[in-house]
mmCIF file with all atom_site columns, C-alpha atoms in Angstrom:
data_model
loop_
_atom_site.group_PDB
_atom_site.id
_atom_site.type_symbol
_atom_site.label_atom_id
_atom_site.label_alt_id
_atom_site.label_comp_id
_atom_site.label_asym_id
_atom_site.label_entity_id
_atom_site.label_seq_id
_atom_site.pdbx_PDB_ins_code
_atom_site.Cartn_x
_atom_site.Cartn_y
_atom_site.Cartn_z
_atom_site.occupancy
_atom_site.B_iso_or_equiv
_atom_site.pdbx_formal_charge
_atom_site.auth_seq_id
_atom_site.auth_comp_id
_atom_site.auth_asym_id
_atom_site.auth_atom_id
_atom_site.pdbx_PDB_model_num
ATOM 1   C CA . UNK Y 1 1   ? 46.141 75.362 3.486   1.00 61.00 ? 772 UNK Y CA 1
ATOM 2   C CA . UNK Y 1 2   ? 46.394 75.116 -0.311  1.00 62.00 ? 773 UNK Y CA 1
ATOM 3   C CA . UNK Y 1 3   ? 47.330 78.778 -0.499  1.00 60.00 ? 774 UNK Y CA 1
ATOM 4   C CA . UNK Y 1 4   ? 50.079 78.288 2.058   1.00 52.00 ? 775 UNK Y CA 1
ATOM 5   C CA . UNK Y 1 5   ? 51.514 75.380 0.091   1.00 61.00 ? 776 UNK Y CA 1
ATOM 6   C CA . UNK Y 1 6   ? 51.349 77.378 -3.146  1.00 49.00 ? 777 UNK Y CA 1
ATOM 7   C CA . UNK Y 1 7   ? 53.115 80.311 -1.507  1.00 57.00 ? 778 UNK Y CA 1
ATOM 8   C CA . UNK Y 1 8   ? 55.854 78.038 -0.160  1.00 55.00 ? 779 UNK Y CA 1
ATOM 9   C CA . UNK Y 1 9   ? 56.319 76.386 -3.567  1.00 50.00 ? 780 UNK Y CA 1
ATOM 10  C CA . UNK Y 1 10  ? 56.459 79.804 -5.232  1.00 48.00 ? 781 UNK Y CA 1
ATOM 11  C CA . UNK Y 1 11  ? 59.153 81.071 -2.866  1.00 47.00 ? 782 UNK Y CA 1
ATOM 12  C CA . UNK Y 1 12  ? 61.178 77.872 -3.228  1.00 49.00 ? 783 UNK Y CA 1
ATOM 13  C CA . UNK Y 1 13  ? 61.055 78.195 -7.013  1.00 49.00 ? 784 UNK Y CA 1
ATOM 14  C CA . UNK Y 1 14  ? 61.990 81.863 -6.809  1.00 43.00 ? 785 UNK Y CA 1
ATOM 15  C CA . UNK Y 1 15  ? 64.887 81.097 -4.472  1.00 48.00 ? 786 UNK Y CA 1
ATOM 16  C CA . UNK Y 1 16  ? 66.149 78.364 -6.805  1.00 48.00 ? 787 UNK Y CA 1
ATOM 17  C CA . UNK Y 1 17  ? 66.011 80.764 -9.745  1.00 46.00 ? 788 UNK Y CA 1
ATOM 18  C CA . UNK Y 1 18  ? 68.042 83.397 -7.889  1.00 43.00 ? 789 UNK Y CA 1
ATOM 19  C CA . UNK Y 1 19  ? 70.549 80.768 -6.740  1.00 45.00 ? 790 UNK Y CA 1
ATOM 20  C CA . UNK Y 1 20  ? 71.039 79.521 -10.301 1.00 56.00 ? 791 UNK Y CA 1
ATOM 21  C CA . UNK Y 1 21  ? 71.530 83.068 -11.555 1.00 60.00 ? 792 UNK Y CA 1
ATOM 22  C CA . UNK Y 1 22  ? 74.034 83.818 -8.788  1.00 74.00 ? 793 UNK Y CA 1
ATOM 23  C CA . UNK Y 1 23  ? 75.903 80.603 -9.536  1.00 87.00 ? 794 UNK Y CA 1
ATOM 24  C CA . UNK Y 1 24  ? 75.995 81.433 -13.244 1.00 89.00 ? 795 UNK Y CA 1
ATOM 25  C CA . UNK Y 1 25  ? 77.338 84.915 -12.493 1.00 93.00 ? 796 UNK Y CA 1
ATOM 26  C CA . UNK Y 1 26  ? 79.985 83.487 -10.149 1.00 93.00 ? 797 UNK Y CA 1
ATOM 27  C CA . UNK Y 1 27  ? 81.127 81.051 -12.837 1.00 94.00 ? 798 UNK Y CA 1
ATOM 28  C CA . UNK Y 1 28  ? 81.312 83.796 -15.447 1.00 96.00 ? 799 UNK Y CA 1
ATOM 29  C CA . UNK Y 1 29  ? 83.319 85.994 -13.088 1.00 96.00 ? 800 UNK Y CA 1
ATOM 30  C CA . UNK Y 1 30  ? 85.676 83.117 -12.234 1.00 96.00 ? 801 UNK Y CA 1
ATOM 31  C CA . UNK Y 1 31  ? 86.180 82.341 -15.933 1.00 97.00 ? 802 UNK Y CA 1
ATOM 32  C CA . UNK Y 1 32  ? 86.996 85.972 -16.712 1.00 97.00 ? 803 UNK Y CA 1
ATOM 33  C CA . UNK Y 1 33  ? 89.366 86.363 -13.748 1.00 97.00 ? 804 UNK Y CA 1
ATOM 34  C CA . UNK Y 1 34  ? 91.241 83.172 -14.585 1.00 97.00 ? 805 UNK Y CA 1
ATOM 35  C CA . UNK Y 1 35  ? 91.391 84.116 -18.267 1.00 97.00 ? 806 UNK Y CA 1
ATOM 36  C CA . UNK Y 1 36  ? 92.833 87.535 -17.410 1.00 97.00 ? 807 UNK Y CA 1
ATOM 37  C CA . UNK Y 1 37  ? 95.628 85.805 -15.493 1.00 97.00 ? 808 UNK Y CA 1
ATOM 38  C CA . UNK Y 1 38  ? 96.185 82.991 -17.980 1.00 96.00 ? 809 UNK Y CA 1
ATOM 39  C CA . UNK Y 1 39  ? 96.148 85.134 -21.126 1.00 97.00 ? 810 UNK Y CA 1
ATOM 40  C CA . UNK Y 1 40  ? 97.538 88.372 -19.607 1.00 97.00 ? 811 UNK Y CA 1
ATOM 41  C CA . UNK Y 1 41  ? 94.489 90.390 -20.691 1.00 97.00 ? 812 UNK Y CA 1
ATOM 42  C CA . UNK Y 1 42  ? 94.096 94.106 -20.069 1.00 98.00 ? 813 UNK Y CA 1
ATOM 43  C CA . UNK Y 1 43  ? 90.913 95.727 -18.711 1.00 97.00 ? 814 UNK Y CA 1
ATOM 44  C CA . UNK Y 1 44  ? 89.466 96.420 -22.141 1.00 98.00 ? 815 UNK Y CA 1
ATOM 45  C CA . UNK Y 1 45  ? 90.005 92.819 -23.211 1.00 98.00 ? 816 UNK Y CA 1
ATOM 46  C CA . UNK Y 1 46  ? 88.554 91.568 -19.918 1.00 98.00 ? 817 UNK Y CA 1
ATOM 47  C CA . UNK Y 1 47  ? 85.414 93.615 -20.506 1.00 98.00 ? 818 UNK Y CA 1
ATOM 48  C CA . UNK Y 1 48  ? 85.027 92.213 -24.027 1.00 98.00 ? 819 UNK Y CA 1
ATOM 49  C CA . UNK Y 1 49  ? 85.584 88.714 -22.683 1.00 98.00 ? 820 UNK Y CA 1
ATOM 50  C CA . UNK Y 1 50  ? 82.943 89.117 -19.989 1.00 98.00 ? 821 UNK Y CA 1
ATOM 51  C CA . UNK Y 1 51  ? 80.401 90.392 -22.516 1.00 98.00 ? 822 UNK Y CA 1
ATOM 52  C CA . UNK Y 1 52  ? 81.153 87.492 -24.856 1.00 98.00 ? 823 UNK Y CA 1
ATOM 53  C CA . UNK Y 1 53  ? 81.008 84.954 -22.024 1.00 98.00 ? 824 UNK Y CA 1
ATOM 54  C CA . UNK Y 1 54  ? 77.638 86.282 -20.810 1.00 97.00 ? 825 UNK Y CA 1
ATOM 55  C CA . UNK Y 1 55  ? 76.276 86.044 -24.350 1.00 97.00 ? 826 UNK Y CA 1
ATOM 56  C CA . UNK Y 1 56  ? 77.701 82.528 -24.785 1.00 97.00 ? 827 UNK Y CA 1
ATOM 57  C CA . UNK Y 1 57  ? 76.170 81.267 -21.539 1.00 96.00 ? 828 UNK Y CA 1
ATOM 58  C CA . UNK Y 1 58  ? 72.841 82.911 -22.441 1.00 96.00 ? 829 UNK Y CA 1
ATOM 59  C CA . UNK Y 1 59  ? 72.754 81.049 -25.764 1.00 98.00 ? 830 UNK Y CA 1
ATOM 60  C CA . UNK Y 1 60  ? 73.485 77.740 -24.028 1.00 97.00 ? 831 UNK Y CA 1
ATOM 61  C CA . UNK Y 1 61  ? 70.862 78.404 -21.347 1.00 95.00 ? 832 UNK Y CA 1
ATOM 62  C CA . UNK Y 1 62  ? 68.239 79.400 -23.896 1.00 97.00 ? 833 UNK Y CA 1
ATOM 63  C CA . UNK Y 1 63  ? 68.882 76.255 -25.924 1.00 97.00 ? 834 UNK Y CA 1
ATOM 64  C CA . UNK Y 1 64  ? 68.588 74.128 -22.789 1.00 96.00 ? 835 UNK Y CA 1
ATOM 65  C CA . UNK Y 1 65  ? 65.325 75.836 -21.829 1.00 96.00 ? 836 UNK Y CA 1
ATOM 66  C CA . UNK Y 1 66  ? 63.892 75.370 -25.336 1.00 97.00 ? 837 UNK Y CA 1
ATOM 67  C CA . UNK Y 1 67  ? 64.805 71.688 -25.217 1.00 96.00 ? 838 UNK Y CA 1
ATOM 68  C CA . UNK Y 1 68  ? 63.199 71.285 -21.790 1.00 96.00 ? 839 UNK Y CA 1
ATOM 69  C CA . UNK Y 1 69  ? 59.941 72.889 -22.921 1.00 96.00 ? 840 UNK Y CA 1
ATOM 70  C CA . UNK Y 1 70  ? 59.906 70.804 -26.097 1.00 96.00 ? 841 UNK Y CA 1
ATOM 71  C CA . UNK Y 1 71  ? 60.293 73.568 -28.670 1.00 97.00 ? 842 UNK Y CA 1
ATOM 72  C CA . UNK Y 1 72  ? 63.535 72.063 -30.034 1.00 97.00 ? 843 UNK Y CA 1
ATOM 73  C CA . UNK Y 1 73  ? 64.934 68.537 -30.232 1.00 97.00 ? 844 UNK Y CA 1
ATOM 74  C CA . UNK Y 1 74  ? 68.038 67.275 -28.459 1.00 97.00 ? 845 UNK Y CA 1
ATOM 75  C CA . UNK Y 1 75  ? 69.883 67.295 -31.798 1.00 97.00 ? 846 UNK Y CA 1
ATOM 76  C CA . UNK Y 1 76  ? 68.920 70.931 -32.361 1.00 98.00 ? 847 UNK Y CA 1
ATOM 77  C CA . UNK Y 1 77  ? 70.113 71.823 -28.872 1.00 98.00 ? 848 UNK Y CA 1
ATOM 78  C CA . UNK Y 1 78  ? 73.428 70.085 -29.486 1.00 97.00 ? 849 UNK Y CA 1
ATOM 79  C CA . UNK Y 1 79  ? 73.839 71.922 -32.802 1.00 98.00 ? 850 UNK Y CA 1
ATOM 80  C CA . UNK Y 1 80  ? 73.148 75.284 -31.142 1.00 98.00 ? 851 UNK Y CA 1
ATOM 81  C CA . UNK Y 1 81  ? 75.643 74.457 -28.376 1.00 98.00 ? 852 UNK Y CA 1
ATOM 82  C CA . UNK Y 1 82  ? 78.252 73.331 -30.912 1.00 98.00 ? 853 UNK Y CA 1
ATOM 83  C CA . UNK Y 1 83  ? 77.925 76.540 -32.941 1.00 98.00 ? 854 UNK Y CA 1
ATOM 84  C CA . UNK Y 1 84  ? 78.005 78.725 -29.826 1.00 98.00 ? 855 UNK Y CA 1
ATOM 85  C CA . UNK Y 1 85  ? 81.134 76.950 -28.581 1.00 96.00 ? 856 UNK Y CA 1
ATOM 86  C CA . UNK Y 1 86  ? 82.798 77.299 -31.971 1.00 97.00 ? 857 UNK Y CA 1
ATOM 87  C CA . UNK Y 1 87  ? 82.008 81.032 -32.079 1.00 97.00 ? 858 UNK Y CA 1
ATOM 88  C CA . UNK Y 1 88  ? 83.218 81.582 -28.509 1.00 97.00 ? 859 UNK Y CA 1
ATOM 89  C CA . UNK Y 1 89  ? 86.442 79.674 -29.104 1.00 96.00 ? 860 UNK Y CA 1
ATOM 90  C CA . UNK Y 1 90  ? 87.049 81.696 -32.279 1.00 97.00 ? 861 UNK Y CA 1
ATOM 91  C CA . UNK Y 1 91  ? 86.519 84.900 -30.287 1.00 98.00 ? 862 UNK Y CA 1
ATOM 92  C CA . UNK Y 1 92  ? 88.956 83.694 -27.618 1.00 98.00 ? 863 UNK Y CA 1
ATOM 93  C CA . UNK Y 1 93  ? 91.551 82.925 -30.280 1.00 97.00 ? 864 UNK Y CA 1
ATOM 94  C CA . UNK Y 1 94  ? 91.232 86.405 -31.753 1.00 98.00 ? 865 UNK Y CA 1
ATOM 95  C CA . UNK Y 1 95  ? 91.311 88.031 -28.326 1.00 97.00 ? 866 UNK Y CA 1
ATOM 96  C CA . UNK Y 1 96  ? 94.359 86.166 -27.052 1.00 97.00 ? 867 UNK Y CA 1
ATOM 97  C CA . UNK Y 1 97  ? 96.316 85.383 -30.199 1.00 96.00 ? 868 UNK Y CA 1
ATOM 98  C CA . UNK Y 1 98  ? 96.638 81.779 -29.028 1.00 96.00 ? 869 UNK Y CA 1
ATOM 99  C CA . UNK Y 1 99  ? 96.602 78.908 -31.505 1.00 95.00 ? 870 UNK Y CA 1
ATOM 100 C CA . UNK Y 1 100 ? 93.705 76.427 -31.202 1.00 93.00 ? 871 UNK Y CA 1
ATOM 101 C CA . UNK Y 1 101 ? 95.976 73.913 -29.458 1.00 94.00 ? 872 UNK Y CA 1
ATOM 102 C CA . UNK Y 1 102 ? 97.327 76.456 -26.983 1.00 96.00 ? 873 UNK Y CA 1
ATOM 103 C CA . UNK Y 1 103 ? 93.822 77.717 -26.372 1.00 96.00 ? 874 UNK Y CA 1
ATOM 104 C CA . UNK Y 1 104 ? 92.475 74.208 -25.688 1.00 95.00 ? 875 UNK Y CA 1
ATOM 105 C CA . UNK Y 1 105 ? 95.202 73.600 -23.125 1.00 95.00 ? 876 UNK Y CA 1
ATOM 106 C CA . UNK Y 1 106 ? 94.657 76.916 -21.339 1.00 95.00 ? 877 UNK Y CA 1
ATOM 107 C CA . UNK Y 1 107 ? 90.864 76.618 -21.366 1.00 94.00 ? 878 UNK Y CA 1
ATOM 108 C CA . UNK Y 1 108 ? 91.045 73.090 -19.949 1.00 95.00 ? 879 UNK Y CA 1
ATOM 109 C CA . UNK Y 1 109 ? 92.861 74.470 -16.899 1.00 93.00 ? 880 UNK Y CA 1
ATOM 110 C CA . UNK Y 1 110 ? 90.287 77.210 -16.453 1.00 95.00 ? 881 UNK Y CA 1
ATOM 111 C CA . UNK Y 1 111 ? 87.326 74.841 -16.907 1.00 92.00 ? 882 UNK Y CA 1
ATOM 112 C CA . UNK Y 1 112 ? 88.739 72.473 -14.287 1.00 93.00 ? 883 UNK Y CA 1
ATOM 113 C CA . UNK Y 1 113 ? 88.316 75.189 -11.680 1.00 89.00 ? 884 UNK Y CA 1
ATOM 114 C CA . UNK Y 1 114 ? 84.742 75.921 -12.770 1.00 88.00 ? 885 UNK Y CA 1
ATOM 115 C CA . UNK Y 1 115 ? 83.574 72.575 -11.419 1.00 85.00 ? 886 UNK Y CA 1
ATOM 116 C CA . UNK Y 1 116 ? 84.394 73.716 -7.883  1.00 83.00 ? 887 UNK Y CA 1
ATOM 117 C CA . UNK Y 1 117 ? 82.065 76.726 -8.075  1.00 77.00 ? 888 UNK Y CA 1
#
Protein backbone atom coordinates (compact mmCIF):
# COMPACT_ATOMS: atom_id res chain seq x y z
CA UNK A 1 0.00 0.00 0.00
CA UNK A 2 2.85 2.38 0.87
CA UNK A 3 4.45 1.72 -2.50
CA UNK A 4 1.21 2.51 -4.28
CA UNK A 5 0.89 5.81 -2.43
CA UNK A 6 4.51 6.68 -3.19
CA UNK A 7 4.00 5.90 -6.87
CA UNK A 8 0.88 8.07 -6.99
CA UNK A 9 2.66 10.95 -5.24
CA UNK A 10 5.60 10.62 -7.62
CA UNK A 11 3.38 10.78 -10.71
CA UNK A 12 1.43 13.73 -9.32
CA UNK A 13 4.67 15.61 -8.68
CA UNK A 14 5.96 14.72 -12.13
CA UNK A 15 2.71 15.86 -13.74
CA UNK A 16 2.83 19.16 -11.84
CA UNK A 17 6.40 19.73 -13.00
CA UNK A 18 5.48 19.15 -16.64
CA UNK A 19 2.42 21.39 -16.31
CA UNK A 20 4.51 24.21 -14.85
CA UNK A 21 7.07 23.86 -17.64
CA UNK A 22 4.34 23.86 -20.29
CA UNK A 23 2.74 26.92 -18.72
CA UNK A 24 6.09 28.71 -18.61
CA UNK A 25 6.71 27.90 -22.28
CA UNK A 26 3.22 29.11 -23.23
CA UNK A 27 3.81 32.40 -21.42
CA UNK A 28 7.17 32.89 -23.10
CA UNK A 29 5.65 32.18 -26.50
CA UNK A 30 2.75 34.58 -25.83
CA UNK A 31 5.18 37.30 -24.71
CA UNK A 32 7.28 36.89 -27.86
CA UNK A 33 4.27 36.83 -30.20
CA UNK A 34 2.75 39.93 -28.62
CA UNK A 35 6.12 41.70 -28.65
CA UNK A 36 6.59 40.93 -32.35
CA UNK A 37 3.24 42.60 -33.06
CA UNK A 38 3.69 45.50 -30.65
CA UNK A 39 7.27 46.36 -31.61
CA UNK A 40 7.13 45.26 -35.28
CA UNK A 41 10.03 42.82 -34.83
CA UNK A 42 11.47 40.72 -37.64
CA UNK A 43 12.26 36.99 -37.33
CA UNK A 44 15.85 37.55 -36.27
CA UNK A 45 14.78 39.97 -33.55
CA UNK A 46 12.03 37.58 -32.44
CA UNK A 47 14.58 34.79 -32.06
CA UNK A 48 16.86 37.01 -29.98
CA UNK A 49 13.90 38.07 -27.87
CA UNK A 50 12.84 34.48 -27.22
CA UNK A 51 16.36 33.51 -26.17
CA UNK A 52 16.58 36.51 -23.84
CA UNK A 53 13.13 35.84 -22.39
CA UNK A 54 13.96 32.17 -21.72
CA UNK A 55 17.16 33.23 -19.96
CA UNK A 56 15.32 35.91 -17.96
CA UNK A 57 12.62 33.49 -16.78
CA UNK A 58 15.29 30.90 -15.92
CA UNK A 59 17.09 33.41 -13.69
CA UNK A 60 13.85 34.30 -11.92
CA UNK A 61 12.92 30.63 -11.48
CA UNK A 62 16.35 29.73 -10.16
CA UNK A 63 16.24 32.57 -7.64
CA UNK A 64 12.79 31.46 -6.49
CA UNK A 65 13.97 27.86 -6.12
CA UNK A 66 17.06 28.94 -4.15
CA UNK A 67 14.87 31.00 -1.84
CA UNK A 68 12.47 28.09 -1.33
CA UNK A 69 15.28 25.69 -0.43
CA UNK A 70 16.84 28.25 1.91
CA UNK A 71 20.11 28.86 0.09
CA UNK A 72 19.36 32.59 -0.34
CA UNK A 73 17.33 35.12 1.63
CA UNK A 74 14.23 36.92 0.41
CA UNK A 75 16.29 40.11 0.03
CA UNK A 76 18.83 38.27 -2.11
CA UNK A 77 16.04 36.86 -4.27
CA UNK A 78 14.55 40.32 -4.72
CA UNK A 79 17.97 41.72 -5.68
CA UNK A 80 18.50 38.96 -8.26
CA UNK A 81 15.01 39.59 -9.68
CA UNK A 82 15.60 43.35 -9.78
CA UNK A 83 18.90 42.96 -11.65
CA UNK A 84 17.43 40.43 -14.08
CA UNK A 85 14.49 42.74 -14.80
CA UNK A 86 16.81 45.69 -15.31
CA UNK A 87 18.97 43.69 -17.73
CA UNK A 88 15.95 42.39 -19.65
CA UNK A 89 14.39 45.83 -19.92
CA UNK A 90 17.72 47.23 -21.17
CA UNK A 91 17.85 44.47 -23.79
CA UNK A 92 14.27 45.26 -24.86
CA UNK A 93 15.15 48.94 -25.20
CA UNK A 94 18.13 48.14 -27.41
CA UNK A 95 16.13 45.65 -29.47
CA UNK A 96 13.15 47.92 -30.08
CA UNK A 97 14.63 51.41 -29.93
CA UNK A 98 11.83 52.43 -27.56
CA UNK A 99 12.45 54.91 -24.77
CA UNK A 100 12.00 53.60 -21.20
CA UNK A 101 8.60 55.30 -20.95
CA UNK A 102 7.37 53.91 -24.26
CA UNK A 103 8.70 50.51 -23.32
CA UNK A 104 6.92 50.53 -19.94
CA UNK A 105 3.62 51.36 -21.63
CA UNK A 106 3.98 48.65 -24.28
CA UNK A 107 5.16 46.01 -21.82
CA UNK A 108 2.26 46.76 -19.48
CA UNK A 109 -0.16 45.85 -22.28
CA UNK A 110 1.70 42.63 -23.01
CA UNK A 111 1.94 41.65 -19.32
CA UNK A 112 -1.80 42.18 -18.88
CA UNK A 113 -2.44 39.35 -21.31
CA UNK A 114 0.03 37.05 -19.55
CA UNK A 115 -2.28 36.77 -16.55
CA UNK A 116 -4.85 34.96 -18.69
CA UNK A 117 -2.44 32.17 -19.63
